[in-house]
mmCIF file of C-alpha atoms and ligand atoms in Angstrom:
data_model
loop_
_atom_site.group_PDB
_atom_site.id
_atom_site.type_symbol
_atom_site.label_atom_id
_atom_site.label_comp_id
_atom_site.label_asym_id
_atom_site.label_seq_id
_atom_site.Cartn_x
_atom_site.Cartn_y
_atom_site.Cartn_z
ATOM 1 C CA MET A 1 8.604 -25.667 22.215
ATOM 2 C CA THR A 2 8.687 -22.369 20.338
ATOM 3 C CA VAL A 3 10.854 -21.812 17.262
ATOM 4 C CA VAL A 4 11.963 -18.175 17.024
ATOM 5 C CA ILE A 5 12.963 -17.227 13.471
ATOM 6 C CA ASN A 6 15.110 -14.114 13.175
ATOM 7 C CA MET A 7 14.179 -11.903 10.222
ATOM 8 C CA ARG A 8 15.227 -8.594 11.728
ATOM 9 C CA ASP A 9 17.525 -8.031 8.737
ATOM 10 C CA GLY A 10 14.765 -8.835 6.249
ATOM 11 C CA LEU A 11 12.769 -11.596 4.672
ATOM 12 C CA ASP A 12 14.241 -15.093 4.659
ATOM 13 C CA GLU A 13 12.587 -17.598 2.283
ATOM 14 C CA ARG A 14 13.705 -20.644 4.243
ATOM 15 C CA GLY A 15 12.219 -19.232 7.428
ATOM 16 C CA ILE A 16 8.981 -18.423 5.593
ATOM 17 C CA ARG A 17 8.732 -22.033 4.396
ATOM 18 C CA ILE A 18 9.135 -23.322 7.952
ATOM 19 C CA ALA A 19 6.502 -20.924 9.289
ATOM 20 C CA ALA A 20 4.108 -21.691 6.397
ATOM 21 C CA ARG A 21 4.378 -25.398 7.193
ATOM 22 C CA PHE A 22 3.323 -24.665 10.775
ATOM 23 C CA ILE A 23 0.297 -22.677 9.549
ATOM 24 C CA LEU A 24 -0.749 -25.396 7.077
ATOM 25 C CA GLY A 25 -0.355 -27.978 9.854
ATOM 26 C CA GLY A 26 -2.882 -26.155 12.029
ATOM 27 C CA ARG A 27 -0.253 -24.601 14.347
ATOM 28 C CA LEU A 28 0.162 -21.053 15.631
ATOM 29 C CA VAL A 29 2.713 -18.598 14.229
ATOM 30 C CA ALA A 30 3.246 -15.055 15.513
ATOM 31 C CA PHE A 31 4.437 -12.714 12.776
ATOM 32 C CA PRO A 32 5.060 -8.995 12.264
ATOM 33 C CA THR A 33 2.730 -6.713 10.335
ATOM 34 C CA GLU A 34 3.108 -2.974 9.777
ATOM 35 C CA THR A 35 0.724 -2.286 12.678
ATOM 36 C CA VAL A 36 1.444 -4.794 15.480
ATOM 37 C CA TYR A 37 2.435 -8.471 15.693
ATOM 38 C CA GLY A 38 -0.333 -10.959 14.885
ATOM 39 C CA LEU A 39 -0.943 -14.428 16.328
ATOM 40 C CA GLY A 40 -1.791 -16.407 13.204
ATOM 41 C CA ALA A 41 -3.511 -19.640 12.251
ATOM 42 C CA ASP A 42 -5.176 -21.044 9.111
ATOM 43 C CA ALA A 43 -8.372 -18.962 8.961
ATOM 44 C CA LEU A 44 -10.401 -21.797 7.435
ATOM 45 C CA ASN A 45 -9.276 -24.461 9.931
ATOM 46 C CA GLU A 46 -11.632 -24.419 12.916
ATOM 47 C CA ASN A 47 -9.376 -26.330 15.255
ATOM 48 C CA ALA A 48 -6.394 -24.150 14.468
ATOM 49 C CA VAL A 49 -8.431 -20.990 15.050
ATOM 50 C CA ARG A 50 -9.780 -22.378 18.306
ATOM 51 C CA ARG A 51 -6.200 -22.648 19.526
ATOM 52 C CA ILE A 52 -5.730 -18.882 19.021
ATOM 53 C CA PHE A 53 -8.616 -18.188 21.402
ATOM 54 C CA GLU A 54 -7.192 -20.643 23.953
ATOM 55 C CA ALA A 55 -3.659 -19.240 23.776
ATOM 56 C CA LYS A 56 -4.812 -15.631 24.155
ATOM 57 C CA GLY A 57 -7.531 -16.322 26.700
ATOM 58 C CA ARG A 58 -9.826 -14.521 24.277
ATOM 59 C CA PRO A 59 -13.624 -14.700 24.659
ATOM 60 C CA ALA A 60 -15.073 -16.867 21.857
ATOM 61 C CA ASP A 61 -17.463 -14.126 20.693
ATOM 62 C CA ASN A 62 -14.660 -11.684 19.837
ATOM 63 C CA PRO A 63 -14.059 -12.214 16.089
ATOM 64 C CA LEU A 64 -10.682 -12.350 14.339
ATOM 65 C CA ILE A 65 -9.325 -10.481 11.326
ATOM 66 C CA VAL A 66 -8.493 -12.635 8.300
ATOM 67 C CA HIS A 67 -5.293 -11.549 6.542
ATOM 68 C CA ILE A 68 -4.933 -11.951 2.781
ATOM 69 C CA ALA A 69 -2.123 -11.315 0.297
ATOM 70 C CA GLU A 70 -4.056 -10.539 -2.889
ATOM 71 C CA PHE A 71 -7.355 -8.927 -3.671
ATOM 72 C CA ASP A 72 -8.787 -12.095 -5.257
ATOM 73 C CA ASP A 73 -8.595 -13.846 -1.859
ATOM 74 C CA LEU A 74 -11.308 -11.444 -0.700
ATOM 75 C CA LYS A 75 -13.803 -13.077 -3.046
ATOM 76 C CA LYS A 76 -13.181 -16.429 -1.347
ATOM 77 C CA LEU A 77 -14.072 -14.954 2.047
ATOM 78 C CA ALA A 78 -16.754 -12.332 1.417
ATOM 79 C CA GLU A 79 -20.180 -13.005 -0.063
ATOM 80 C CA GLU A 80 -20.426 -9.514 -1.497
ATOM 81 C CA VAL A 81 -17.781 -6.919 -2.181
ATOM 82 C CA PRO A 82 -19.541 -3.531 -2.292
ATOM 83 C CA ARG A 83 -18.273 -0.612 -4.342
ATOM 84 C CA GLU A 84 -16.841 1.165 -1.266
ATOM 85 C CA ALA A 85 -14.778 -1.905 -0.409
ATOM 86 C CA LYS A 86 -13.273 -1.997 -3.904
ATOM 87 C CA LEU A 87 -12.464 1.714 -3.781
ATOM 88 C CA LEU A 88 -10.866 1.462 -0.347
ATOM 89 C CA ALA A 89 -8.900 -1.674 -1.218
ATOM 90 C CA GLU A 90 -7.581 -0.050 -4.376
ATOM 91 C CA ARG A 91 -6.444 2.999 -2.472
ATOM 92 C CA PHE A 92 -5.249 1.553 0.870
ATOM 93 C CA TRP A 93 -4.350 -2.140 0.491
ATOM 94 C CA PRO A 94 -1.909 -3.435 1.409
ATOM 95 C CA GLY A 95 -2.201 -1.289 4.535
ATOM 96 C CA PRO A 96 -3.652 -0.736 8.015
ATOM 97 C CA LEU A 97 -7.318 -0.998 6.999
ATOM 98 C CA THR A 98 -9.715 -3.827 7.960
ATOM 99 C CA MET A 99 -13.084 -4.121 6.234
ATOM 100 C CA VAL A 100 -16.055 -6.029 7.669
ATOM 101 C CA LEU A 101 -18.163 -7.702 4.952
ATOM 102 C CA PRO A 102 -20.843 -10.422 4.748
ATOM 103 C CA LYS A 103 -19.021 -13.745 5.049
ATOM 104 C CA ARG A 104 -19.111 -16.748 2.746
ATOM 105 C CA GLY A 105 -20.079 -20.172 4.045
ATOM 106 C CA GLU A 106 -16.483 -21.422 3.879
ATOM 107 C CA VAL A 107 -15.394 -19.075 6.672
ATOM 108 C CA PRO A 108 -15.981 -20.901 9.971
ATOM 109 C CA TYR A 109 -18.065 -19.226 12.665
ATOM 110 C CA VAL A 110 -15.190 -19.880 15.076
ATOM 111 C CA THR A 111 -13.172 -17.317 13.088
ATOM 112 C CA THR A 112 -15.962 -14.713 13.051
ATOM 113 C CA GLY A 113 -17.028 -15.181 16.664
ATOM 114 C CA GLY A 114 -20.402 -16.487 15.509
ATOM 115 C CA LEU A 115 -21.138 -13.481 13.245
ATOM 116 C CA ASP A 116 -22.311 -13.627 9.612
ATOM 117 C CA THR A 117 -19.659 -11.087 8.697
ATOM 118 C CA VAL A 118 -15.903 -11.438 8.275
ATOM 119 C CA ALA A 119 -13.187 -8.836 8.878
ATOM 120 C CA VAL A 120 -10.476 -8.826 6.201
ATOM 121 C CA ARG A 121 -7.223 -6.967 5.733
ATOM 122 C CA MET A 122 -4.159 -7.095 3.494
ATOM 123 C CA PRO A 123 -1.151 -6.147 5.654
ATOM 124 C CA ALA A 124 1.649 -3.989 4.232
ATOM 125 C CA HIS A 125 4.566 -6.045 5.509
ATOM 126 C CA PRO A 126 6.809 -8.217 3.314
ATOM 127 C CA ILE A 127 7.062 -10.992 5.935
ATOM 128 C CA ALA A 128 3.301 -11.139 6.516
ATOM 129 C CA LEU A 129 2.566 -11.138 2.786
ATOM 130 C CA ALA A 130 5.164 -13.830 2.059
ATOM 131 C CA LEU A 131 3.811 -16.028 4.856
ATOM 132 C CA ILE A 132 0.221 -15.759 3.598
ATOM 133 C CA LYS A 133 1.295 -16.432 -0.012
ATOM 134 C CA ALA A 134 3.234 -19.504 1.091
ATOM 135 C CA SER A 135 0.262 -20.845 3.075
ATOM 136 C CA THR A 136 -3.358 -19.625 3.145
ATOM 137 C CA PRO A 137 -5.455 -16.706 4.450
ATOM 138 C CA ILE A 138 -4.423 -16.279 8.078
ATOM 139 C CA ALA A 139 -6.683 -15.352 10.991
ATOM 140 C CA ALA A 140 -4.677 -13.213 13.367
ATOM 141 C CA PRO A 141 -5.573 -11.103 16.354
ATOM 142 C CA SER A 142 -2.862 -9.008 17.956
ATOM 143 C CA ALA A 143 -0.285 -11.379 19.514
ATOM 144 C CA ASN A 144 -0.850 -10.445 23.163
ATOM 145 C CA ILE A 145 -2.576 -12.181 26.050
ATOM 146 C CA SER A 146 -6.146 -10.892 26.002
ATOM 147 C CA GLY A 147 -6.393 -7.540 27.770
ATOM 148 C CA LYS A 148 -2.668 -6.701 27.586
ATOM 149 C CA PRO A 149 -1.122 -4.003 25.364
ATOM 150 C CA SER A 150 -0.580 -5.139 21.754
ATOM 151 C CA PRO A 151 2.958 -6.249 20.821
ATOM 152 C CA THR A 152 5.176 -4.023 18.701
ATOM 153 C CA LEU A 153 8.373 -6.061 19.249
ATOM 154 C CA ALA A 154 9.023 -9.820 19.080
ATOM 155 C CA GLU A 155 10.164 -9.532 22.736
ATOM 156 C CA HIS A 156 6.586 -8.630 23.687
ATOM 157 C CA VAL A 157 5.316 -11.774 21.940
ATOM 158 C CA ILE A 158 8.003 -13.851 23.628
ATOM 159 C CA ASP A 159 6.973 -12.418 27.026
ATOM 160 C CA ASP A 160 3.352 -13.463 26.459
ATOM 161 C CA PHE A 161 3.636 -16.699 24.452
ATOM 162 C CA TYR A 162 7.070 -18.326 24.621
ATOM 163 C CA GLY A 163 6.576 -22.062 25.136
ATOM 164 C CA ARG A 164 2.862 -21.793 24.326
ATOM 165 C CA ILE A 165 2.877 -21.425 20.520
ATOM 166 C CA GLU A 166 4.922 -23.177 17.841
ATOM 167 C CA CYS A 167 6.654 -20.291 16.093
ATOM 168 C CA ILE A 168 7.521 -16.597 16.404
ATOM 169 C CA ILE A 169 8.966 -14.619 13.490
ATOM 170 C CA ASP A 170 11.067 -11.718 14.774
ATOM 171 C CA GLY A 171 10.838 -8.899 12.229
ATOM 172 C CA GLY A 172 11.981 -6.121 14.559
ATOM 173 C CA GLU A 173 9.836 -3.197 15.648
ATOM 174 C CA THR A 174 6.508 -2.652 13.857
ATOM 175 C CA LYS A 175 6.285 0.601 11.939
ATOM 176 C CA ILE A 176 2.863 1.993 12.833
ATOM 177 C CA GLY A 177 2.445 0.676 16.370
ATOM 178 C CA VAL A 178 -1.356 0.795 16.665
ATOM 179 C CA GLU A 179 -3.703 -1.754 15.095
ATOM 180 C CA SER A 180 -5.581 -1.348 11.836
ATOM 181 C CA THR A 181 -8.616 0.862 11.384
ATOM 182 C CA VAL A 182 -11.767 -1.322 11.317
ATOM 183 C CA ILE A 183 -14.685 -0.210 9.155
ATOM 184 C CA ASP A 184 -17.990 -2.053 8.777
ATOM 185 C CA LEU A 185 -19.237 -2.124 5.187
ATOM 186 C CA SER A 186 -21.755 -4.901 5.742
ATOM 187 C CA SER A 187 -24.704 -2.696 6.649
ATOM 188 C CA GLU A 188 -26.450 0.347 5.249
ATOM 189 C CA ARG A 189 -23.882 3.029 6.098
ATOM 190 C CA PRO A 190 -20.115 2.645 6.420
ATOM 191 C CA THR A 191 -19.373 2.647 10.148
ATOM 192 C CA LEU A 192 -16.068 3.026 11.964
ATOM 193 C CA LEU A 193 -15.711 0.266 14.564
ATOM 194 C CA ARG A 194 -12.133 1.006 15.621
ATOM 195 C CA PRO A 195 -9.896 3.991 14.819
ATOM 196 C CA GLY A 196 -6.439 2.758 13.867
ATOM 197 C CA GLY A 197 -3.351 3.055 11.721
ATOM 198 C CA LEU A 198 -5.225 4.545 8.772
ATOM 199 C CA PRO A 199 -6.652 7.953 9.754
ATOM 200 C CA LEU A 200 -10.424 8.281 9.340
ATOM 201 C CA GLU A 201 -9.869 11.504 7.399
ATOM 202 C CA GLU A 202 -8.104 9.485 4.662
ATOM 203 C CA ILE A 203 -11.008 7.033 4.382
ATOM 204 C CA GLU A 204 -13.571 9.835 4.168
ATOM 205 C CA LYS A 205 -11.665 11.384 1.267
ATOM 206 C CA VAL A 206 -12.444 8.221 -0.711
ATOM 207 C CA ILE A 207 -15.985 7.194 0.362
ATOM 208 C CA GLY A 208 -17.390 10.305 2.054
ATOM 209 C CA GLU A 209 -18.686 10.606 5.571
ATOM 210 C CA VAL A 210 -18.344 7.570 7.824
ATOM 211 C CA GLU A 211 -20.484 7.002 10.901
ATOM 212 C CA ILE A 212 -18.626 6.490 14.149
ATOM 213 C CA HIS A 213 -19.937 3.638 16.253
ATOM 214 C CA PRO A 214 -20.795 5.036 19.726
ATOM 215 C CA ALA A 215 -18.704 2.344 21.414
ATOM 216 C CA VAL A 216 -15.602 3.917 19.809
ATOM 217 C CA ARG A 217 -16.124 6.791 22.253
ATOM 218 C CA GLY A 218 -16.524 4.386 25.147
ATOM 219 C CA LYS A 219 -20.312 4.201 25.193
ATOM 220 C CA LEU A 220 -21.420 0.667 25.962
ATOM 221 C CA VAL A 221 -24.380 0.409 23.599
ATOM 222 C CA ASP A 222 -25.153 -2.081 20.833
ATOM 223 C CA VAL A 223 -21.847 -3.858 21.100
ATOM 224 C CA ALA A 224 -23.223 -6.758 19.053
ATOM 225 C CA ARG A 225 -21.618 -5.480 15.846
ATOM 226 C CA SER A 226 -18.114 -5.463 17.236
ATOM 227 C CA PRO A 227 -18.042 -7.576 20.349
ATOM 228 C CA GLY A 228 -14.373 -6.735 20.907
ATOM 229 C CA MET A 229 -15.411 -3.296 22.049
ATOM 230 C CA LYS A 230 -16.905 -4.491 25.326
ATOM 231 C CA TYR A 231 -13.798 -6.131 26.743
ATOM 232 C CA ARG A 232 -10.985 -4.709 28.848
ATOM 233 C CA HIS A 233 -8.098 -3.655 26.653
ATOM 234 C CA TYR A 234 -4.462 -2.622 26.511
ATOM 235 C CA SER A 235 -4.081 -2.751 30.282
ATOM 236 C CA PRO A 236 -0.712 -3.091 31.956
ATOM 237 C CA SER A 237 -0.684 -4.116 35.616
ATOM 238 C CA ALA A 238 -0.131 -0.533 36.746
ATOM 239 C CA GLN A 239 -3.067 1.851 36.992
ATOM 240 C CA VAL A 240 -3.084 4.196 33.985
ATOM 241 C CA ILE A 241 -4.358 7.777 34.213
ATOM 242 C CA VAL A 242 -4.690 9.985 31.129
ATOM 243 C CA VAL A 243 -4.335 13.747 31.431
ATOM 244 C CA GLU A 244 -6.179 15.662 28.735
ATOM 245 C CA GLY A 245 -6.879 19.316 28.079
ATOM 246 C CA LYS A 246 -5.137 22.455 26.929
ATOM 247 C CA ARG A 247 -1.414 21.885 26.408
ATOM 248 C CA GLU A 248 -0.400 24.724 28.721
ATOM 249 C CA ASN A 249 -2.465 23.225 31.553
ATOM 250 C CA VAL A 250 -1.519 19.585 31.003
ATOM 251 C CA LYS A 251 2.106 20.114 31.980
ATOM 252 C CA GLY A 252 1.282 21.485 35.418
ATOM 253 C CA LYS A 253 -1.418 18.895 36.027
ATOM 254 C CA ILE A 254 0.930 15.980 35.288
ATOM 255 C CA ALA A 255 3.606 17.402 37.598
ATOM 256 C CA GLU A 256 0.960 17.855 40.298
ATOM 257 C CA LEU A 257 -0.352 14.279 39.940
ATOM 258 C CA VAL A 258 3.175 12.855 40.133
ATOM 259 C CA GLU A 259 3.578 14.556 43.510
ATOM 260 C CA VAL A 260 0.149 13.455 44.761
ATOM 261 C CA TYR A 261 0.833 9.774 44.049
ATOM 262 C CA ARG A 262 4.438 9.875 45.241
ATOM 263 C CA SER A 263 3.342 11.380 48.534
ATOM 264 C CA LYS A 264 1.167 8.277 48.981
ATOM 265 C CA GLY A 265 4.294 6.154 48.671
ATOM 266 C CA LEU A 266 3.539 4.933 45.144
ATOM 267 C CA ARG A 267 6.067 4.548 42.310
ATOM 268 C CA VAL A 268 4.978 6.778 39.458
ATOM 269 C CA GLY A 269 5.810 6.514 35.756
ATOM 270 C CA VAL A 270 5.098 9.187 33.162
ATOM 271 C CA MET A 271 4.780 8.712 29.400
ATOM 272 C CA ALA A 272 4.658 11.947 27.459
ATOM 273 C CA THR A 273 5.918 14.025 24.545
ATOM 274 C CA GLU A 274 7.893 16.297 26.903
ATOM 275 C CA GLU A 275 10.318 15.596 29.760
ATOM 276 C CA TYR A 276 8.958 15.091 33.287
ATOM 277 C CA GLU A 277 10.444 14.353 36.699
ATOM 278 C CA ALA A 278 9.053 11.031 37.934
ATOM 279 C CA ASP A 279 10.283 7.666 39.252
ATOM 280 C CA GLU A 280 10.255 6.377 35.666
ATOM 281 C CA PHE A 281 9.853 8.259 32.407
ATOM 282 C CA PHE A 282 9.194 7.145 28.816
ATOM 283 C CA HIS A 283 9.523 9.690 26.037
ATOM 284 C CA LEU A 284 6.805 9.084 23.443
ATOM 285 C CA GLY A 285 8.395 11.251 20.749
ATOM 286 C CA LYS A 286 7.045 14.456 19.268
ATOM 287 C CA THR A 287 4.873 13.665 16.250
ATOM 288 C CA GLU A 288 1.631 11.685 16.333
ATOM 289 C CA GLU A 289 3.371 8.984 14.250
ATOM 290 C CA GLU A 290 6.081 8.626 16.902
ATOM 291 C CA VAL A 291 3.551 8.548 19.721
ATOM 292 C CA ALA A 292 1.555 5.814 17.930
ATOM 293 C CA ARG A 293 4.711 3.758 17.370
ATOM 294 C CA ASN A 294 5.849 4.058 21.011
ATOM 295 C CA LEU A 295 2.511 3.813 22.816
ATOM 296 C CA PHE A 296 2.186 0.078 23.562
ATOM 297 C CA ARG A 297 5.909 -0.289 24.150
ATOM 298 C CA ALA A 298 5.771 2.490 26.739
ATOM 299 C CA LEU A 299 2.906 0.803 28.608
ATOM 300 C CA ARG A 300 4.732 -2.526 28.660
ATOM 301 C CA GLU A 301 8.111 -1.048 29.620
ATOM 302 C CA LEU A 302 6.860 1.149 32.443
ATOM 303 C CA ASP A 303 5.039 -1.905 33.773
ATOM 304 C CA LYS A 304 8.272 -3.918 33.672
ATOM 305 C CA ARG A 305 10.063 -1.174 35.574
ATOM 306 C CA GLY A 306 7.586 -1.816 38.391
ATOM 307 C CA VAL A 307 5.600 1.400 38.661
ATOM 308 C CA ASP A 308 2.240 1.430 40.464
ATOM 309 C CA VAL A 309 0.765 4.293 38.473
ATOM 310 C CA ILE A 310 1.328 5.418 34.873
ATOM 311 C CA ILE A 311 0.400 8.996 34.048
ATOM 312 C CA ALA A 312 -0.020 9.437 30.292
ATOM 313 C CA GLU A 313 -0.155 12.727 28.416
ATOM 314 C CA GLY A 314 -3.096 12.973 26.024
ATOM 315 C CA ILE A 315 -2.588 14.194 22.457
ATOM 316 C CA GLU A 316 -4.932 15.750 19.925
ATOM 317 C CA GLU A 317 -7.521 13.424 18.439
ATOM 318 C CA ARG A 318 -6.879 14.077 14.760
ATOM 319 C CA GLY A 319 -5.033 11.775 12.340
ATOM 320 C CA LEU A 320 -3.330 8.923 14.180
ATOM 321 C CA GLY A 321 -4.160 10.771 17.401
ATOM 322 C CA PHE A 322 -7.702 9.332 17.213
ATOM 323 C CA ALA A 323 -6.334 5.775 17.479
ATOM 324 C CA VAL A 324 -3.796 6.764 20.147
ATOM 325 C CA MET A 325 -6.415 8.381 22.399
ATOM 326 C CA ASN A 326 -8.837 5.486 21.889
ATOM 327 C CA ARG A 327 -6.167 3.034 23.120
ATOM 328 C CA LEU A 328 -4.981 5.280 25.960
ATOM 329 C CA ARG A 329 -8.464 5.890 27.352
ATOM 330 C CA LYS A 330 -9.179 2.165 27.259
ATOM 331 C CA ALA A 331 -5.845 1.362 28.890
ATOM 332 C CA ALA A 332 -6.868 3.790 31.621
ATOM 333 C CA GLY A 333 -10.302 2.205 32.006
ATOM 334 C CA TYR A 334 -11.532 5.740 31.154
ATOM 335 C CA ARG A 335 -9.801 7.298 34.167
ATOM 336 C CA ILE A 336 -9.253 10.699 32.604
ATOM 337 C CA VAL A 337 -8.133 13.835 34.391
ATOM 338 C CA TRP A 338 -9.044 17.083 32.628
ATOM 339 C CA ALA A 339 -6.450 19.821 32.941
HETATM 340 O O1 TXA B 401 -3.643 -4.284 12.920
HETATM 341 C C1 TXA B 401 -4.413 -5.183 13.237
HETATM 342 O O2 TXA B 401 -5.612 -5.149 12.947
HETATM 343 C C2 TXA B 401 -3.834 -6.406 13.980
HETATM 344 C C3 TXA B 401 -2.815 -7.076 13.061
HETATM 345 C C4 TXA B 401 -2.310 -8.362 13.608
HETATM 346 O O3 TXA B 401 -3.395 -7.255 11.786
HETATM 347 N N1 TXA B 401 -4.879 -7.286 14.399
HETATM 348 C C5 TXA B 401 -5.753 -6.972 15.384
HETATM 349 O O4 TXA B 401 -6.667 -7.974 15.667
HETATM 350 O O5 TXA B 401 -5.734 -5.926 15.970
HETATM 351 P P1 TXA B 401 -7.545 -7.972 16.996
HETATM 352 O O6 TXA B 401 -8.192 -9.301 17.021
HETATM 353 O O7 TXA B 401 -6.696 -7.632 18.146
HETATM 354 O O8 TXA B 401 -8.648 -6.913 16.728
HETATM 355 C C6 TXA B 401 -9.662 -7.180 15.784
HETATM 356 C C7 TXA B 401 -10.820 -6.236 15.970
HETATM 357 C C8 TXA B 401 -11.590 -6.557 17.227
HETATM 358 O O9 TXA B 401 -11.997 -5.344 17.835
HETATM 359 C C9 TXA B 401 -12.790 -7.322 16.682
HETATM 360 O O10 TXA B 401 -13.919 -7.237 17.523
HETATM 361 C C10 TXA B 401 -13.012 -6.649 15.343
HETATM 362 O O11 TXA B 401 -11.717 -6.373 14.865
HETATM 363 N N2 TXA B 401 -13.687 -7.553 14.400
HETATM 364 C C11 TXA B 401 -13.196 -8.679 13.830
HETATM 365 N N3 TXA B 401 -14.119 -9.274 13.062
HETATM 366 C C12 TXA B 401 -15.222 -8.523 13.135
HETATM 367 C C13 TXA B 401 -16.544 -8.617 12.560
HETATM 368 N N4 TXA B 401 -16.883 -9.617 11.768
HETATM 369 N N5 TXA B 401 -17.424 -7.647 12.858
HETATM 370 C C14 TXA B 401 -17.068 -6.634 13.667
HETATM 371 N N6 TXA B 401 -15.855 -6.478 14.239
HETATM 372 C C15 TXA B 401 -14.949 -7.417 13.984
HETATM 373 MG MG1 MG B 402 -6.076 -7.018 20.003
#
């Protein structure tokens, strides 16, 4: 049985106490953060964490992010907290930034996918923070079945997990819509492992140039440092195709592709920042913030409307656009059409 706790109108202390009891009892609770919904369990309880992997169908070597509510919790999880980590935490926590650091012995290898490092973040969401404060540091991957688009609404979590986890907190739509930026500070040079809700440009203003792990661009080399990078991601059932290139060419190319697929008898959906004629259409909004917020929802909704093909308009790779294009290209299995 799954208890759904409605907090769409704001934090409710009684609901938090119920959810915290589930976490402390080794159960699973899905909760909103500012990025996407997380599927949480007590990060230091091996059996509880194991249940996250089972519920998601997640490979055991793909490590989880541990969520904390105050900076001091970091010292309980990380063996060393380098200067860059302190600077970044001061500037961006709570917020959509995850830092990978050498782990302490107390953090189980189940949580870190067998690695000697631990990924930590302090989410900027009152419900998430209250839940952690009322319980313990919480390990939480995005609350989707492995390989599916991340959830930005409680409905998405219900679709994937109703009846399979103990509790879902409904906090309405998540604000940012793409997951946190993951940066590795455990080795010689700071390295970006996943672009996300905090633009890389902002991080570089604080700690200088950051290396970009080649797998971020889709190259399958040295995935050992972030095993999550090698798995299929964000994929709806429909085939996704991304159209990238000069704006003035993209429009014509999308219209052309819609006709090509329709003439084959396929149902075609388009997700874009401008209007298009297609069997189904999802408007992503105009700004990069709006596109980030709507991205996963668009993939899930077009899928629900039963399209065979989703044609997605690419956006520029700066700011949040870096995270958006990273997710879109993965969702498309790197099927990219250049206009
Ligand atoms: O915004 C977010 O980060 C959301 C919300 C719930 O906080 N969580 C999330 O978790 O996106 P997940 O599990 O879907 O993605 C975590 C990413 C994976 O790519 C994983 O491989 C990487 O972080 N990661 C976790 N621990 C790591 C470690 N010790 N070293 C390298 N990468 C790690
Ligand atoms: Mg995920």
